[in-house]
Short mmCIF file of C-alpha atoms in Angstrom, two decimals:
data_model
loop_
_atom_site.label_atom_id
_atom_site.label_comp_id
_atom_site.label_asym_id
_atom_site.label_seq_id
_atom_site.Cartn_x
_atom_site.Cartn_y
_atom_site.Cartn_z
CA UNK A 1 0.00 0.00 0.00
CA UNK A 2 2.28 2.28 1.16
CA UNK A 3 4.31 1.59 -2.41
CA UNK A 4 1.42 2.80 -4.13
CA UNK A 5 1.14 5.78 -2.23
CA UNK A 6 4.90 6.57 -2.83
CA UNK A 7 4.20 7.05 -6.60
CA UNK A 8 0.40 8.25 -6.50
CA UNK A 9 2.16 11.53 -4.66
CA UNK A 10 5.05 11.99 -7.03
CA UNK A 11 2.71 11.54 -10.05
CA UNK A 12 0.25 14.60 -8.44
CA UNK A 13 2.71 16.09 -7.83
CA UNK A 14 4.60 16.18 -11.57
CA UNK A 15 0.74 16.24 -12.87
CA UNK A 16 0.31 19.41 -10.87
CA UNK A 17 3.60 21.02 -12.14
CA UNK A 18 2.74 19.79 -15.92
CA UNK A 19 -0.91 21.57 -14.86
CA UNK A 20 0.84 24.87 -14.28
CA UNK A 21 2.97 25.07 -17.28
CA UNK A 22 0.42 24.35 -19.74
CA UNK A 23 -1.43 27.20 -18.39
CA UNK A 24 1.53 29.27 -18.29
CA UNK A 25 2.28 28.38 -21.97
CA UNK A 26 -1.01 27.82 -22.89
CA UNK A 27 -1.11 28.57 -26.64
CA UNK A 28 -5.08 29.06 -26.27
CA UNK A 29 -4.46 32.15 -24.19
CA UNK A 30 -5.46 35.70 -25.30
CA UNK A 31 -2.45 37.51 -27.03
CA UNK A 32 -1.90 41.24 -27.05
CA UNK A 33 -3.49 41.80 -30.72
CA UNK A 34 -2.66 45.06 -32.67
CA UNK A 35 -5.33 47.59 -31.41
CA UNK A 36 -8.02 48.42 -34.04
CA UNK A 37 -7.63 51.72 -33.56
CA UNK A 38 -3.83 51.70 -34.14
CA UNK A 39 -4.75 51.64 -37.97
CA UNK A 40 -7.78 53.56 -38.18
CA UNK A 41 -7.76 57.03 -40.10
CA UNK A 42 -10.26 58.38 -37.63
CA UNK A 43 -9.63 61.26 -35.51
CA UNK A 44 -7.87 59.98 -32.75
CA UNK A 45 -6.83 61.47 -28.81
CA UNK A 46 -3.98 60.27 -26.99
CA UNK A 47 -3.82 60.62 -23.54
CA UNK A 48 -0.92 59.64 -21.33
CA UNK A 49 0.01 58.80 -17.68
CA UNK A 50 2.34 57.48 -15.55
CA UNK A 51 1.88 53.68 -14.43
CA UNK A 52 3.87 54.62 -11.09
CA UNK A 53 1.54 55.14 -8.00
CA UNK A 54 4.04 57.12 -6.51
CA UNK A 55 4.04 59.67 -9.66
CA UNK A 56 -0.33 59.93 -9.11
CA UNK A 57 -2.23 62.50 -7.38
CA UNK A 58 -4.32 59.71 -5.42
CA UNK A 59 -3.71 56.00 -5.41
CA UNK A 60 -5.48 54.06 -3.18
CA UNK A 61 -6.00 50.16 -2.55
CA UNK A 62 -7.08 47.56 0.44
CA UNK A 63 -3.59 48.25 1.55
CA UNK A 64 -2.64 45.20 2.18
CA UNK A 65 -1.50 44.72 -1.64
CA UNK A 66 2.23 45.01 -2.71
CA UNK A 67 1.63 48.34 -4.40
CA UNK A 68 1.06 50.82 -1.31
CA UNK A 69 -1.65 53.56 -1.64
CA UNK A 70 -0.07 56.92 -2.39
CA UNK A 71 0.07 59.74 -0.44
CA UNK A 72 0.86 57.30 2.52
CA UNK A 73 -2.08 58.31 4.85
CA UNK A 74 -5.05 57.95 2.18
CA UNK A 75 -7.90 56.07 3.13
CA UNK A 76 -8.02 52.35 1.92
CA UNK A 77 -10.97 50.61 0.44
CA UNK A 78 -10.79 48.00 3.53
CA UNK A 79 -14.47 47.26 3.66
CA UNK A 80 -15.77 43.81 1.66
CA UNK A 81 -17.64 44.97 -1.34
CA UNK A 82 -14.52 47.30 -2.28
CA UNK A 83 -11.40 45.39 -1.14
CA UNK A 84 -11.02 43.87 -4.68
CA UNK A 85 -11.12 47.70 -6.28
CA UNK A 86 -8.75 50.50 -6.33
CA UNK A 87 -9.01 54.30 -7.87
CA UNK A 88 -6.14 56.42 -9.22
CA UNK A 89 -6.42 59.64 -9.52
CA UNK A 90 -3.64 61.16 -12.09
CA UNK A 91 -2.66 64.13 -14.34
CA UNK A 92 -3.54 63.25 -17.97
CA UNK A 93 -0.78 64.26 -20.73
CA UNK A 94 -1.33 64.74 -24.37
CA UNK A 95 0.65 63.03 -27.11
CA UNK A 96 3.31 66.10 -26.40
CA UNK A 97 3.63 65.15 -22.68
CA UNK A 98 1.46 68.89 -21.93
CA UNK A 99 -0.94 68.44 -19.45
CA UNK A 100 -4.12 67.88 -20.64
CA UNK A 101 -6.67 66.96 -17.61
CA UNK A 102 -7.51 65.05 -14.82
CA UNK A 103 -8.26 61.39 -14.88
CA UNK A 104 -10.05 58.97 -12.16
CA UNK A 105 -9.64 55.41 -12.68
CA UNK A 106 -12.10 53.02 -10.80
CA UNK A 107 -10.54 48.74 -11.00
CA UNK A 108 -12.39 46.07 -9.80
CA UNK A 109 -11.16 42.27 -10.63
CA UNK A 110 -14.15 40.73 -12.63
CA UNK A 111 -15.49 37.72 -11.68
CA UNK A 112 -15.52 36.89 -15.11
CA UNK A 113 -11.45 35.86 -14.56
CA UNK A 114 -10.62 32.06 -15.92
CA UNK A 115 -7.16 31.62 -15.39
CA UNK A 116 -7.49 28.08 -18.11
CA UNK A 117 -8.62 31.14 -20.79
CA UNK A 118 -5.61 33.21 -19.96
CA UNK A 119 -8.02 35.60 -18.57
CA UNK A 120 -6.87 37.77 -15.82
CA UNK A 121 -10.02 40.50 -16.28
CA UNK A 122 -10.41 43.92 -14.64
CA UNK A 123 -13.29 45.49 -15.10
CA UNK A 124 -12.74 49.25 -14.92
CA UNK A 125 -13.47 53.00 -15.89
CA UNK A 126 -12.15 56.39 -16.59
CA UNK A 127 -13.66 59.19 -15.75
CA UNK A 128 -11.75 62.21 -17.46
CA UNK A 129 -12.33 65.90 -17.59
CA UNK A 130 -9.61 67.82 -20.20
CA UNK A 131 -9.05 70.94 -19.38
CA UNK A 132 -11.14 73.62 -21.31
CA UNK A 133 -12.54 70.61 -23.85
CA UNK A 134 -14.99 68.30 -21.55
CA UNK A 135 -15.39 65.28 -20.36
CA UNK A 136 -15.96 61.75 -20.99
CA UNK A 137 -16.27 58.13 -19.59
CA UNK A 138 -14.60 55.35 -20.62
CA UNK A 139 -15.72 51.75 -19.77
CA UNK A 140 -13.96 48.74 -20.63
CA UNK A 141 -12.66 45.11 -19.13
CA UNK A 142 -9.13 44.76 -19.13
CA UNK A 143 -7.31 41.88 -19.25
CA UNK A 144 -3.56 41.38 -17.32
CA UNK A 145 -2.96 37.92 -17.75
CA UNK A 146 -0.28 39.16 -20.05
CA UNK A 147 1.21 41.39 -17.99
CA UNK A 148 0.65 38.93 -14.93
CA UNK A 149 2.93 36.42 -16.79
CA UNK A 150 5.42 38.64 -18.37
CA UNK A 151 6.38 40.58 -16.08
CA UNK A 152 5.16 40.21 -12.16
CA UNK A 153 5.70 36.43 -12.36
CA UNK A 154 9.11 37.08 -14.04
CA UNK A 155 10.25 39.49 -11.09
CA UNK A 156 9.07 36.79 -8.28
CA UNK A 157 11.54 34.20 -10.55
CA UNK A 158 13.97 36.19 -10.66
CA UNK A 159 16.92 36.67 -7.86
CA UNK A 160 16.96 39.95 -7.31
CA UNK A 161 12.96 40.25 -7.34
CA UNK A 162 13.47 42.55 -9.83
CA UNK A 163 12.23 42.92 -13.89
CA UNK A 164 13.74 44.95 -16.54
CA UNK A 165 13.03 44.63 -19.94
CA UNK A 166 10.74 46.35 -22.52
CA UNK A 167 7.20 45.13 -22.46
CA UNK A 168 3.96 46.70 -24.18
CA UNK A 169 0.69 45.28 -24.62
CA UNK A 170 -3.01 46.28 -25.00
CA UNK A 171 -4.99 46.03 -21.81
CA UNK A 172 -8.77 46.36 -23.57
CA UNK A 173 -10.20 43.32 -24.45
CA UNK A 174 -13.93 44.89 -24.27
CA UNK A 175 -17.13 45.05 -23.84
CA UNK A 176 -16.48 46.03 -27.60
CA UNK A 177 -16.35 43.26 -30.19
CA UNK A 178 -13.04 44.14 -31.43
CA UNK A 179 -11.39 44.52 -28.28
CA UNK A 180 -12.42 48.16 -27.80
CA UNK A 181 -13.44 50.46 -24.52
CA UNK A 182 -16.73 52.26 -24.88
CA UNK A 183 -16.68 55.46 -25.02
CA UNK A 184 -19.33 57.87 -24.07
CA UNK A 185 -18.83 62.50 -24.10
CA UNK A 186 -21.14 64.23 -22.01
CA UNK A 187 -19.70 67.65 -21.67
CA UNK A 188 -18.12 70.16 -23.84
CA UNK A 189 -17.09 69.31 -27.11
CA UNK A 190 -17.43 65.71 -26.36
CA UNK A 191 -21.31 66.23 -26.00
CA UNK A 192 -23.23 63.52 -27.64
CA UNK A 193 -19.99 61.33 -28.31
CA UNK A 194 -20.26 57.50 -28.41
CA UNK A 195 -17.34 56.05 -29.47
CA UNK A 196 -14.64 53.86 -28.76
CA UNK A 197 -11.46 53.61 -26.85
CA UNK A 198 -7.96 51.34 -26.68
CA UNK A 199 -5.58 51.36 -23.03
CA UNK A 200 -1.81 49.91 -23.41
CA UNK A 201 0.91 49.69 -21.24
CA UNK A 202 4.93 50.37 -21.34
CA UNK A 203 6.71 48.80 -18.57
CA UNK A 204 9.83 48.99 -18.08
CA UNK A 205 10.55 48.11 -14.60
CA UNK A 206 9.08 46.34 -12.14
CA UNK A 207 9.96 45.25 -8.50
CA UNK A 208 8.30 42.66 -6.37
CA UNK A 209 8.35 45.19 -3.14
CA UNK A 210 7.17 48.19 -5.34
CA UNK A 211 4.68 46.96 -7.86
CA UNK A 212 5.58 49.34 -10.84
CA UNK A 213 8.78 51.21 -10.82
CA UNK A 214 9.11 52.54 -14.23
CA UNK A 215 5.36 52.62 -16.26
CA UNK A 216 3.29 54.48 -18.57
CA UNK A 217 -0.33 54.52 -19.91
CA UNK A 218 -2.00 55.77 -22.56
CA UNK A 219 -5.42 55.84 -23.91
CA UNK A 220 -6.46 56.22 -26.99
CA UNK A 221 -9.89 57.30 -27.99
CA UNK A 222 -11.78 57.64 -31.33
CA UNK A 223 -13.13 60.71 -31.22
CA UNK A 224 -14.53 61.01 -35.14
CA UNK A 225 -17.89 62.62 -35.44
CA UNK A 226 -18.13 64.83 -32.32
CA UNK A 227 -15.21 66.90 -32.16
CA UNK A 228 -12.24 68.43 -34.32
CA UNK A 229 -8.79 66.92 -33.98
CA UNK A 230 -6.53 69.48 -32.61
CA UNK A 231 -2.81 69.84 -33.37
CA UNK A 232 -1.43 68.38 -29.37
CA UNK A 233 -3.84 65.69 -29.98
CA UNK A 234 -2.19 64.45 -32.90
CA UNK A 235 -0.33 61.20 -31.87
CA UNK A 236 3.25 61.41 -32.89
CA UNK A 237 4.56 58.93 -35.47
CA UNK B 1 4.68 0.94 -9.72
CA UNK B 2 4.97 2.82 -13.15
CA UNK B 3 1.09 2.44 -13.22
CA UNK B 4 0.11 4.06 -10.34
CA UNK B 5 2.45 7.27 -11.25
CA UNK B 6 1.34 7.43 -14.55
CA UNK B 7 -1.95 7.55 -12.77
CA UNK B 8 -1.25 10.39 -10.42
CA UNK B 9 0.08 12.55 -12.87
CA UNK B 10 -3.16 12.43 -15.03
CA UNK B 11 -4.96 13.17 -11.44
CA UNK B 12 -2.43 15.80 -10.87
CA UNK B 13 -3.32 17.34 -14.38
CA UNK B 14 -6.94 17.06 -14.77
CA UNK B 15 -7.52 17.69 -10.47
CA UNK B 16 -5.62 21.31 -11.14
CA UNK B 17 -7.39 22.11 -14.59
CA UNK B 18 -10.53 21.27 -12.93
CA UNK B 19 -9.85 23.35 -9.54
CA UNK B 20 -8.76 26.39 -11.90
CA UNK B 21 -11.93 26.18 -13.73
CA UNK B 22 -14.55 25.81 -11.47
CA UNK B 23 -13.16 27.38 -8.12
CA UNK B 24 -13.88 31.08 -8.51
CA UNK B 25 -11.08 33.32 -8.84
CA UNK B 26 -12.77 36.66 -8.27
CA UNK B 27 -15.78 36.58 -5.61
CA UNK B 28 -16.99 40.19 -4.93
CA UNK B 29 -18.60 40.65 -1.53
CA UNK B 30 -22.66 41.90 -2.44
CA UNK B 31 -25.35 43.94 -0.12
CA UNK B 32 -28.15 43.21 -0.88
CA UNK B 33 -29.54 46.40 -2.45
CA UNK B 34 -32.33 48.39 -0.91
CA UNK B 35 -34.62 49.40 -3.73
CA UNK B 36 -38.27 50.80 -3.83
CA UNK B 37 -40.68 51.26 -6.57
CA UNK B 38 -41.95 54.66 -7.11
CA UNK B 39 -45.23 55.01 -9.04
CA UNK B 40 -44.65 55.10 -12.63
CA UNK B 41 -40.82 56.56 -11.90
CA UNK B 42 -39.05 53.18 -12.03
CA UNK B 43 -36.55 52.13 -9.44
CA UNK B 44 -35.40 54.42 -6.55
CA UNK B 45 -32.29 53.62 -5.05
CA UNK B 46 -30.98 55.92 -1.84
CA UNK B 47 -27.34 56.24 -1.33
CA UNK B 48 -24.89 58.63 0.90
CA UNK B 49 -21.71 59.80 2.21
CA UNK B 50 -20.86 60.84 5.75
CA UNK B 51 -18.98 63.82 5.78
CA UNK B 52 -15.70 63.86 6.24
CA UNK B 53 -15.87 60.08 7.46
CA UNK B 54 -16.27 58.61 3.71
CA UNK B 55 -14.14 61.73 2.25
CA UNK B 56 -10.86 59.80 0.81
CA UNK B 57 -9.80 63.13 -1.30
CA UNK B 58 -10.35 66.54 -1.87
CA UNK B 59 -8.20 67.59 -5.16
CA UNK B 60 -8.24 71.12 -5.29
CA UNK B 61 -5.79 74.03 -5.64
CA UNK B 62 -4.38 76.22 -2.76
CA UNK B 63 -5.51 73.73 0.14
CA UNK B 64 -4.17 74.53 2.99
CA UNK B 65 -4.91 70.80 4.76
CA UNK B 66 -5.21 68.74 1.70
CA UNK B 67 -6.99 65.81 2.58
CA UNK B 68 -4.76 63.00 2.23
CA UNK B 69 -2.20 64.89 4.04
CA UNK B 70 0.87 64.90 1.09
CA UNK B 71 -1.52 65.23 -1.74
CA UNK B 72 -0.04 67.16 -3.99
CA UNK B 73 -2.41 68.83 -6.72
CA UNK B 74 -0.95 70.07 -10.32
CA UNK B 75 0.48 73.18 -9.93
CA UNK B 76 0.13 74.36 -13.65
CA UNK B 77 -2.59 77.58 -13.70
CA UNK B 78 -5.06 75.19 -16.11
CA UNK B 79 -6.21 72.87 -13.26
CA UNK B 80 -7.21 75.94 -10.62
CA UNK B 81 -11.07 75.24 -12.27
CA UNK B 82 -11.15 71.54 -11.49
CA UNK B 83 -12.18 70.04 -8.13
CA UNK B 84 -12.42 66.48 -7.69
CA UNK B 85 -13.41 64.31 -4.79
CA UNK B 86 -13.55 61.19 -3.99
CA UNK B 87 -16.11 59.42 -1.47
CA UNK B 88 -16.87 55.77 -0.22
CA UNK B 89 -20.38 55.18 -0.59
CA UNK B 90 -23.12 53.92 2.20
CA UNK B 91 -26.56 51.70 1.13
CA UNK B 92 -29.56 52.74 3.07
CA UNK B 93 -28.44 50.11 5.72
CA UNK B 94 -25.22 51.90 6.53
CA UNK B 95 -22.73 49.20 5.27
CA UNK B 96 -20.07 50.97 1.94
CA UNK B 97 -20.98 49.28 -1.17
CA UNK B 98 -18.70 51.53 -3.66
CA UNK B 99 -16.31 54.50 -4.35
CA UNK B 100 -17.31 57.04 -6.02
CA UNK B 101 -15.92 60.27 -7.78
CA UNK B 102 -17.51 63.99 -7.84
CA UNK B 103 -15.72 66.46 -10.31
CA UNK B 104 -16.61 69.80 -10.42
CA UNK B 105 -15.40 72.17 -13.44
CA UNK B 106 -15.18 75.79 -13.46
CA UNK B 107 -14.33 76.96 -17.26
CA UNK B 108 -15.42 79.78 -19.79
CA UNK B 109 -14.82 77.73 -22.78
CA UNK B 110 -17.43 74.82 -21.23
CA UNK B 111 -21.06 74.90 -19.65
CA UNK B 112 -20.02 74.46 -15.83
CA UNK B 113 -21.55 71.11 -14.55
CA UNK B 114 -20.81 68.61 -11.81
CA UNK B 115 -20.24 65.10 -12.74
CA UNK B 116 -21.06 61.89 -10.73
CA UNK B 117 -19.20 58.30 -11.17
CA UNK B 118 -20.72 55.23 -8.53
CA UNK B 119 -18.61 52.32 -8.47
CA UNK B 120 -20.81 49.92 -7.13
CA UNK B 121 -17.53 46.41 -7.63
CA UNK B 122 -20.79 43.88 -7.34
CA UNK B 123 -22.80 45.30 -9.73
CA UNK B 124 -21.78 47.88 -11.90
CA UNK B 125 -20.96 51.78 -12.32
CA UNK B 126 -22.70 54.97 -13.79
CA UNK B 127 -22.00 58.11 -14.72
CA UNK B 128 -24.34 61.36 -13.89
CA UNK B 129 -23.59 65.01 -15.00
CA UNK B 130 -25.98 67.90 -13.22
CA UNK B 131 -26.02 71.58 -13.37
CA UNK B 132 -24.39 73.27 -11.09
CA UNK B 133 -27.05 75.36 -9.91
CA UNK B 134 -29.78 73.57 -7.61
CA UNK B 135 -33.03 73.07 -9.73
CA UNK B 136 -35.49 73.85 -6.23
CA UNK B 137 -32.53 75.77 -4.21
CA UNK B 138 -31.71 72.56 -2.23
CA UNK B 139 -31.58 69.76 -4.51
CA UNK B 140 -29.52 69.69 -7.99
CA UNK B 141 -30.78 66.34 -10.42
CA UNK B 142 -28.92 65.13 -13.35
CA UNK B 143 -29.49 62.90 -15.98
CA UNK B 144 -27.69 59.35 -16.16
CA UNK B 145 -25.07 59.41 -19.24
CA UNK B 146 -23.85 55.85 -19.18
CA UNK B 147 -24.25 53.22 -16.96
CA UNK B 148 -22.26 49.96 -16.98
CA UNK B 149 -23.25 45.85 -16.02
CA UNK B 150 -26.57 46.44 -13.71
CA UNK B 151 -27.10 49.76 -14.93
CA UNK B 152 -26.33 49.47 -18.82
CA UNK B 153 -29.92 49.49 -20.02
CA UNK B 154 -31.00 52.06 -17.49
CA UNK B 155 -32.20 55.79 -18.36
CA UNK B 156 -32.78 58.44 -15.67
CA UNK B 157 -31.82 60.29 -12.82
CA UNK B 158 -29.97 60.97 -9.80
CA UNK B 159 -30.22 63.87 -7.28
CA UNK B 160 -27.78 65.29 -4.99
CA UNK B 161 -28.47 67.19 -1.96
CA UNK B 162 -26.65 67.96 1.60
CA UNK B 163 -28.04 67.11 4.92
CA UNK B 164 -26.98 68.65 7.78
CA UNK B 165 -26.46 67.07 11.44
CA UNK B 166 -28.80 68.11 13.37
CA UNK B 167 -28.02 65.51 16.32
CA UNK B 168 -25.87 68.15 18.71
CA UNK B 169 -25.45 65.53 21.70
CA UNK B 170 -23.54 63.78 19.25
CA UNK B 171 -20.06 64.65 19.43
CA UNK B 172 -18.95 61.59 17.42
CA UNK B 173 -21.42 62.20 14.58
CA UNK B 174 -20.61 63.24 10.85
CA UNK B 175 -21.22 66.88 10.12
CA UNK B 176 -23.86 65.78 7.90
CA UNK B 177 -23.98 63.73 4.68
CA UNK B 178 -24.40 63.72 1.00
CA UNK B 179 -27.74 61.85 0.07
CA UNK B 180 -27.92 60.52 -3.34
CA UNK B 181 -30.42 58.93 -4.79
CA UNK B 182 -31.06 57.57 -8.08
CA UNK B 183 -34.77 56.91 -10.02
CA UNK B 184 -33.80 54.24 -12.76
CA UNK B 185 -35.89 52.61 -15.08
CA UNK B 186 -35.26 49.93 -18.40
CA UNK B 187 -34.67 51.63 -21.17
CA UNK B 188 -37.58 50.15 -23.62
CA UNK B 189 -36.67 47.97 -26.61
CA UNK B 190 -38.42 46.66 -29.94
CA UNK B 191 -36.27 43.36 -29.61
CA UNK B 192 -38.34 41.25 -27.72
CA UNK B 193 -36.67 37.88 -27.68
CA UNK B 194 -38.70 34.39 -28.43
CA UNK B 195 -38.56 33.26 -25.01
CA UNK B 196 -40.51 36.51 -23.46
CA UNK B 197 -42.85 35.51 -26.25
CA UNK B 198 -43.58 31.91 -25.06
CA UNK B 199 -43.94 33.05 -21.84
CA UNK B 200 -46.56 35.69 -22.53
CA UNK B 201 -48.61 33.64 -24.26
CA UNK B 202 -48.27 30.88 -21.77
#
């Protein structure tokens, strides 16, 4: 009996570990595609930020995850129905790094997350007023199974719980049918605007104490129809 | 010997896949919501904020106490129009359910407004712009913009209004609180699907 037992617990074991990498290299798993809107000849606004809680107005989090709420004594979203959610509050740039408004970004994790689809979802939204132009709200599910595998797991592997490289991907994997944030003006020149909306990251660093050392966001948003595009909107090429 | 290992390792496999699939990742804590039916005005919903308690932020130039203490707003002359908050949000029963965000802009080149987001994590968020002026002197009400999940196919409103303590023995008790509350209904639609037929004629 106890024979058997000696290789039932090895097998589980190597069955387990065979379990893990075929998720991790699961060739099933959501890529970062080439955002639709990275080839579209509509008019298009960029809008930057930094990835860096440290570099936001307002960050805040359940505080008990690796990346601390910034300033230090913000409140934390410690009560149950908000302790998988956190906000950031940050400065908006346009394509010319001039500020261009203030952004709020509410996270939840979605329940919708199935690791075996390479889905790692977020459901989350912007709510963005730019300076002298309006504002708008952007709703979309993210998805940072990607980023989960590339980079966070690769700092935890690595010996000096540290990542460095050069890593960009599309976050938006919805509720639009090509992988697109939905996009809806309400004031200003955005009045009336339904539209449609792409977030991707640039990491560059990461540490497993920190979260995010060296990041950067940036939206970009169809805004065809319901407003002119100006000259600092223009992405640069 | 060889069997038995071969054995465990399709266990090991299939036991993990199966664990990872079925055994929720993600389980968001829910309130049960309090909601009433108003005659012919859809759903009513009653939210608020204890002030300062559920106050996380007050982004706005010149502070001299910013609230979180370090908070450091953009210095550039552009953002002197813009006031933001943010606020935890209460149910009717007391208990948070959400975040939410107030912005207020101040700007020549734009209609001035004040702008609502409720991030309810359970069930959904929306978005609300009002005028800045009251609409009765007490009470400003703004029409819902977008609404996300739960609230997708919703139209209507939401007011906003302040409400003083008036409870001096109190000394632990808010200064007073925001009260929010929101009159929803289901936007209508032509698609009626085959199954709501059945069942009507049923």
């Amino acid at each position: 009996m106890i024979r058997y037992v000696a290789a039932l617990l090895p097998g589980i074991a190597l069955g387990v570990l065979a379990a893990a990498a075929l998720l991790y290299f699961n060739p099933l798993a959501a890529r970062n595609p080439l955002s639709p809107l990275s080839v579209s000849n509509n008019n298009i606004l960029s809008l930057g930020y930094s990835g860096v809680p440290t570099d936001s107005i307002v960050y805040t989090n359940n505080g008990e995850s690796r990346v601390q709420p910034h300033p230090e004594k913000v409140r934390e979203l410690w009560e149950a129905p908000i302790r998988h959610s956190e906000v950031l509050v940050t400065v908006l740039t346009d394509s010319r790094n001039n500020p261009a408004g203030i952004g709020i970004k509410f996270s939840s994790d979605s329940e919708d997350t199935r690791i075996v689809n390479g889905e790692a979802l977020v459901d989350s939204v912007w709510h963005i007023h730019l300076l002298e132009r309006g504002s708008l709200f952007v709703e979309q599910t993210e998805n940072y199974w990607n980023f989960l595998r590339k980079i966070v797991l690769q700092a935890h592997l690595s010996a000096s719980n540290h990542w460095k490289g050069v890593w960009n991907g599309n976050m938006t994997v919805g509720p639009g049918a090509l992988g697109t944030a939905a996009v809806t003006g309400a004031t200003g020149e955005f009045a009336g605007l339904e539209s449609e909306a792409v977030e991707a990251l640039h990491a560059s660093a990461y540490s497993v104490a920190q979260g995010p050392v060296a990041m950067e966001g940036r939206l970009t948003i169809d805004i065809t129809g319901n407003a002119e595009l100006t000259a600092s909107d223009a992405p640069e090429r | 010997m060889l069997k038995t290992l071969i054995f465990g390792f399709l266990v090991g496999i299939v036991g993990t896949i199966a664990a990872v699939y079925f055994v929720p990742v993600v389980d968001q804590h829910r309130e049960s919501s309090v909601i009433s039916v108003s005659p012919n005005g859809g759903n009513t919903e009653s939210f608020h904020i204890d002030i300062p308690t559920d106050r996380i932020m007050v982004g706005a130039p010149k502070q001299s106490e910013p609230l979180p203490p370090g908070l450091r707003w953009p210095e550039e002359e552009q953002f002197d129009g813009v006031r933001v908050e943010l606020f935890k949000v209460r149910n009717a029963r007391e208990a948070v359910i959400g975040v939410a965000s107030r912005m207020v802009a101040d700007s020549d080149q734009i209609e001035d407004s004040i702008e609502w987001v409720l991030h309810i994590p359970a069930r959904g968020t929306f978005y609300v712009t009002m005028p800045a002026e009251p609409a009765d002197g007490i009470r400003r009400v703004g029409a819902l913009r977008a609404g996300t999940r739960e609230f997708r196919p919703m139209q209507g409103e939401l007011s906003e209004r302040w409400v003083p303590n008036t409870d001096d023995d109190d000394i632990d008790a808010p200064d007073g609180h925001i009260e929010l509350v929101t009159s929803f209904v289901g936007a209508f639609s032509d698609n009626v699907t085959e199954s709501a037929v059945t069942e009507g004629g049923s």
